[in-house]
PDB file of C-alpha atoms in Angstrom:
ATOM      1  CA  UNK A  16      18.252   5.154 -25.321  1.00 45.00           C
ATOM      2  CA  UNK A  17      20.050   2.277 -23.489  1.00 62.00           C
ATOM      3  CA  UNK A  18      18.505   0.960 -20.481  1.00 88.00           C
ATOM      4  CA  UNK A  19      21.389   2.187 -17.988  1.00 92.00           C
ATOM      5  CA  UNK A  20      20.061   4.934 -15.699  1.00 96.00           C
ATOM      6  CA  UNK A  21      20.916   7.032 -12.448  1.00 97.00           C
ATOM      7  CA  UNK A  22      19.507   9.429  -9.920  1.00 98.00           C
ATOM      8  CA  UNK A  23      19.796  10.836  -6.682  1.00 98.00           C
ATOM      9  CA  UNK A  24      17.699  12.114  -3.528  1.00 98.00           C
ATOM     10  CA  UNK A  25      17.344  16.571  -3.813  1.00 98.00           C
ATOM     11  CA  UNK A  26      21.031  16.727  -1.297  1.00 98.00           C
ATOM     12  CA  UNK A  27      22.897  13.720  -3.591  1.00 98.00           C
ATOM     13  CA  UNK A  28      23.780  11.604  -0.194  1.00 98.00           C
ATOM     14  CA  UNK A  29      21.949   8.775  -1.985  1.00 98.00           C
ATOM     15  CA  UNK A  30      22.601   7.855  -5.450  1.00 98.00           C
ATOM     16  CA  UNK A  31      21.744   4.902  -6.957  1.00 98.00           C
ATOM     17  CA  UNK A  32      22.547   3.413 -10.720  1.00 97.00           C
ATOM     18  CA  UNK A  33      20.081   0.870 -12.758  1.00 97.00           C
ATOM     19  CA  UNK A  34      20.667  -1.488 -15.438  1.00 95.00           C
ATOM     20  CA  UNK A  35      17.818  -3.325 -17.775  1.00 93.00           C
ATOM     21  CA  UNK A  36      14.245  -2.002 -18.456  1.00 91.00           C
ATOM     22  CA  UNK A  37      12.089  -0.283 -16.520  1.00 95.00           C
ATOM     23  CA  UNK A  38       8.255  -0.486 -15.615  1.00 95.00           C
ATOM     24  CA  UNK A  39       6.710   2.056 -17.053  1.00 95.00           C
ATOM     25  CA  UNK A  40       5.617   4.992 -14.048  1.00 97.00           C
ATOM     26  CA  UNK A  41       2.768   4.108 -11.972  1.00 97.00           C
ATOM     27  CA  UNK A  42       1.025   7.022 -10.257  1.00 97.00           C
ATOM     28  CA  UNK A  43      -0.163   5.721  -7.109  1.00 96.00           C
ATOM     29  CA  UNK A  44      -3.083   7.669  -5.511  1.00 96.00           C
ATOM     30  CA  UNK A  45      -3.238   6.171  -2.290  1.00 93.00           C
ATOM     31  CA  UNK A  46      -4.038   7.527   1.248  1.00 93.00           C
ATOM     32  CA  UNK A  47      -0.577   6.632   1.972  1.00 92.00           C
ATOM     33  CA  UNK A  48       1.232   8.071  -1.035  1.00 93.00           C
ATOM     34  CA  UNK A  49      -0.302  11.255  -0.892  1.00 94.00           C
ATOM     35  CA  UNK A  50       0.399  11.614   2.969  1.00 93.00           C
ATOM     36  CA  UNK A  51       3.677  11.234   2.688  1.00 92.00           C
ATOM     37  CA  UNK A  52       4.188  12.922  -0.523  1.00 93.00           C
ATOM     38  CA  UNK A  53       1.513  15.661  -0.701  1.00 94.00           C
ATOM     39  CA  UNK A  54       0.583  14.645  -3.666  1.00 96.00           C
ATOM     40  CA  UNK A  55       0.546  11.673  -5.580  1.00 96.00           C
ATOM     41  CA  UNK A  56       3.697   9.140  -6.358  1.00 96.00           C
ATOM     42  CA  UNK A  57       4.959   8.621  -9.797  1.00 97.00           C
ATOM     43  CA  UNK A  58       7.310   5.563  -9.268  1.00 97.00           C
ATOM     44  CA  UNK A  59       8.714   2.911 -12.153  1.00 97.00           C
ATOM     45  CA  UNK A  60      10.696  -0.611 -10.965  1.00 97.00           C
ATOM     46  CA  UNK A  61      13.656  -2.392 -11.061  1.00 96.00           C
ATOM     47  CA  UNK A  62      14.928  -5.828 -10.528  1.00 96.00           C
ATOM     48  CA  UNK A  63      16.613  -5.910  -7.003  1.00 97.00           C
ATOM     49  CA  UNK A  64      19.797  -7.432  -8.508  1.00 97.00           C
ATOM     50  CA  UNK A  65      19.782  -4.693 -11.519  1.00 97.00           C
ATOM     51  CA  UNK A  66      20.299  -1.664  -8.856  1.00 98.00           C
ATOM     52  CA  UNK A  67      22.796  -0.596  -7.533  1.00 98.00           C
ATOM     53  CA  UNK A  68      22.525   1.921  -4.369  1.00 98.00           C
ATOM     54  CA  UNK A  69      25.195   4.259  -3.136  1.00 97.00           C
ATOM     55  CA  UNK A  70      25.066   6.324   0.598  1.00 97.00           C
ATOM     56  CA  UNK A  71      23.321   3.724   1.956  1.00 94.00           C
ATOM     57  CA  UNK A  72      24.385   5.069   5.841  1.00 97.00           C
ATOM     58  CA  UNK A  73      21.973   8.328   4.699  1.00 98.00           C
ATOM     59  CA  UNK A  74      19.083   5.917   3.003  1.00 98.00           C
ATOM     60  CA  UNK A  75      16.254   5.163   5.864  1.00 98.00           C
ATOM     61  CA  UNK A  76      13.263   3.071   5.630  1.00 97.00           C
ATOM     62  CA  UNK A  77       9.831   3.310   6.905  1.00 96.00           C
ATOM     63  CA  UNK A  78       8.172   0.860   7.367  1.00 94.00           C
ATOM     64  CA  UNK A  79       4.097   1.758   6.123  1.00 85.00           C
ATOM     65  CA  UNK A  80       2.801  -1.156   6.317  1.00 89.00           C
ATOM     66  CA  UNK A  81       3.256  -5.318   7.608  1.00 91.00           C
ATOM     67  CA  UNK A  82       4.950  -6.076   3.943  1.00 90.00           C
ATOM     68  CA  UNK A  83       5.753  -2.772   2.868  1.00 93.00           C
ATOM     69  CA  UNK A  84       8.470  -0.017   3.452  1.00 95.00           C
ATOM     70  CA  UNK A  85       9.265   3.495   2.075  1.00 96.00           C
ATOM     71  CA  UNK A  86      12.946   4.208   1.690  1.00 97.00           C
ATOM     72  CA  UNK A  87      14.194   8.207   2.051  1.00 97.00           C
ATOM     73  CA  UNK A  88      16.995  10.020   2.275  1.00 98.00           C
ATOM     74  CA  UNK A  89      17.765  11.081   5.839  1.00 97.00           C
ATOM     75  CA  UNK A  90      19.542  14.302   5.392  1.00 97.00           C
ATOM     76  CA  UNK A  91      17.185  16.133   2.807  1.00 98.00           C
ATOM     77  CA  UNK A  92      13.642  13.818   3.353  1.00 97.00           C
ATOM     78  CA  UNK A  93      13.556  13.033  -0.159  1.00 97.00           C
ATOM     79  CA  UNK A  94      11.510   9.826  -0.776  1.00 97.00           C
ATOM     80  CA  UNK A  95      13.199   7.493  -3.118  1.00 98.00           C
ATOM     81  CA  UNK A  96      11.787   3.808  -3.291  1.00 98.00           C
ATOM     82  CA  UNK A  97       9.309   1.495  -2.381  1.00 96.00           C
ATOM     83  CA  UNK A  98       9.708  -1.886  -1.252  1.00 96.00           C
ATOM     84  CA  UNK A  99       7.313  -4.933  -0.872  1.00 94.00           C
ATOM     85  CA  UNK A 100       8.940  -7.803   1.303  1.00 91.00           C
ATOM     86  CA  UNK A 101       7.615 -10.585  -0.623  1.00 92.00           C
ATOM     87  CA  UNK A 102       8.759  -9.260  -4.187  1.00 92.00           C
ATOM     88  CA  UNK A 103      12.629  -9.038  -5.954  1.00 95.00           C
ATOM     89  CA  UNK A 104      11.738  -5.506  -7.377  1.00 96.00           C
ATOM     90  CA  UNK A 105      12.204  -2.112  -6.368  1.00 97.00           C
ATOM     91  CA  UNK A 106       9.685   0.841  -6.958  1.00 97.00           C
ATOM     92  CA  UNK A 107      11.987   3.602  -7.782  1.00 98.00           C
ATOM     93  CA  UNK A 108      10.507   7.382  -7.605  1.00 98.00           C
ATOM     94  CA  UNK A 109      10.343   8.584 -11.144  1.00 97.00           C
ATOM     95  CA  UNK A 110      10.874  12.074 -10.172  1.00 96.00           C
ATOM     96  CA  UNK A 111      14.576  11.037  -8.614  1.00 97.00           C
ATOM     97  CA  UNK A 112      16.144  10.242 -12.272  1.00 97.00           C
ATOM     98  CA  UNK A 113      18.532  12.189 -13.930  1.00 95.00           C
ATOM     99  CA  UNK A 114      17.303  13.257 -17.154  1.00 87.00           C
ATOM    100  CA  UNK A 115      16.789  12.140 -19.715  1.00 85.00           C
ATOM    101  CA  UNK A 116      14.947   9.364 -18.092  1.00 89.00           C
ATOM    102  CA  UNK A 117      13.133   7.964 -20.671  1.00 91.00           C
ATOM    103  CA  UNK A 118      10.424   7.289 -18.564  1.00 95.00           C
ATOM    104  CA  UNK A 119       6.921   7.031 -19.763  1.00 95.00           C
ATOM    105  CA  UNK A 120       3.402   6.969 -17.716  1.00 97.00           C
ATOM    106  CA  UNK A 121       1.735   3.201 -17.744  1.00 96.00           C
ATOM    107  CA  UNK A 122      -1.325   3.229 -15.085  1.00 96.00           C
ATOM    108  CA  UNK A 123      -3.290   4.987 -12.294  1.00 97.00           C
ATOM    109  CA  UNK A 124      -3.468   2.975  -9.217  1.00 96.00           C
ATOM    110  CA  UNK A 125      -5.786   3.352  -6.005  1.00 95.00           C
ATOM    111  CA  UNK A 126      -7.983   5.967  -8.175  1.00 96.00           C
ATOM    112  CA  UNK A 127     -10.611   5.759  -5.738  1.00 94.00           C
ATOM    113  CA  UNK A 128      -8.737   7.171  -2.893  1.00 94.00           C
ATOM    114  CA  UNK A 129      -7.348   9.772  -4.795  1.00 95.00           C
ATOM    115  CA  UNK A 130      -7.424  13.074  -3.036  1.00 95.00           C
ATOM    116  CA  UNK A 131     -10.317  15.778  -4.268  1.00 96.00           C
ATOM    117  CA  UNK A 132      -8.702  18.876  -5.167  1.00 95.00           C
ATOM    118  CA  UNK A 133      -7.202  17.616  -8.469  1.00 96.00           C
ATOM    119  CA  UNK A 134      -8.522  15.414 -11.456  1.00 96.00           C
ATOM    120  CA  UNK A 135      -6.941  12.682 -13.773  1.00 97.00           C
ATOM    121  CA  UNK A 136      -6.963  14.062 -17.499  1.00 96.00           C
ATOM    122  CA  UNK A 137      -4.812  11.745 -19.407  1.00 97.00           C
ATOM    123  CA  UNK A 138      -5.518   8.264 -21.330  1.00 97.00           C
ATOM    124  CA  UNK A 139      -3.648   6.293 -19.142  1.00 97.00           C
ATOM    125  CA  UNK A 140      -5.754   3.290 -17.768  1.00 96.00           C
ATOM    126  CA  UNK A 141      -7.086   3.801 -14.064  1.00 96.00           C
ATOM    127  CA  UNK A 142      -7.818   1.478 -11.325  1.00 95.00           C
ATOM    128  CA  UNK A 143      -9.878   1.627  -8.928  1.00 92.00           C
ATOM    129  CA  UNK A 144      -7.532  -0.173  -6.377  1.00 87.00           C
ATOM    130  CA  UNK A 145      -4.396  -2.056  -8.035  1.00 81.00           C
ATOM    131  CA  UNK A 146      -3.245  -3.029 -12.002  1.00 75.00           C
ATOM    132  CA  UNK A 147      -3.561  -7.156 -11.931  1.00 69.00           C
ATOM    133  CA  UNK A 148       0.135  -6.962 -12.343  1.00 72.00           C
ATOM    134  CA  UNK A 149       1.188  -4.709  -9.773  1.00 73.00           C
ATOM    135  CA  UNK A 150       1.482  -6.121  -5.881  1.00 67.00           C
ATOM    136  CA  UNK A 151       0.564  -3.777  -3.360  1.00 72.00           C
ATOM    137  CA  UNK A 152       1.230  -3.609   0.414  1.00 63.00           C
ATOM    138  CA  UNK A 153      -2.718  -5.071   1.433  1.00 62.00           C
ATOM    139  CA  UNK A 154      -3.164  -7.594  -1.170  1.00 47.00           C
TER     140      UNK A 154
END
């Protein structure tokens, strides 16, 4: 599989293309991702120069936190990427690809503030807050 891949929000008024590797998908458990999800977010990352974003006029961005914002698609709601101020990467929502992505699950993050109706049941490591390699909004 090459490492060229694209994707869209649910109504297609944001597409966006991607070119090199990919972090492998984070689930993020947070208070934060699960509000605004209603569930948890499965999201990988690109280099900001190695994306490409089209219908940027419908993208909108929230911002969650002091170094942190949440970009969406304003006609259809669909949440697409992550972005933390301080870093030249993109969290991009796994779930937005076009298939096949070629994606594969690398951590659990913010375990302990994982909501309590559901349970984790694969191999994948687990944190209780962040992965030492992954920068998130409060640290």
């Amino acid at each position: 599989m090459d490492d060229n891949h694209s994707g869209s929000c649910l109504c297609g008024a944001v597409r966006f293309r991607t070119r090199g590797p990919l972090r492998g998908v984070v689930y993020c458990h947070c208070s934060q991702c699960r509000k605004q999800t209603g569930h948890f977010v499965a999201a990988t990352a690109a280099k900001d120069a190695d994306i490409d974003i089209e219908g940027k006029d419908a993208l909108a961005w929230y911002g969650a936190s002091d170094v942190a914002k949440r970009g969406f698609c304003r006609t259809c709601g669909s949440l697409l990427f992550w972005k933390h101020g301080e870093l030249d990467s993109i969290s991009i929502m796994a779930g937005s690809f076009d298939r096949p992505s070629g994606l594969s699950g690398q951590s659990h993050i913010f375990v302990g503030d994982k909501g309590d109706y559901y349970s984790i049941d694969d191999a994948l490591p687990q944190f209780e807050r962040s992965a030492p390699s992954i920068k998130v909004a409060d640290e």
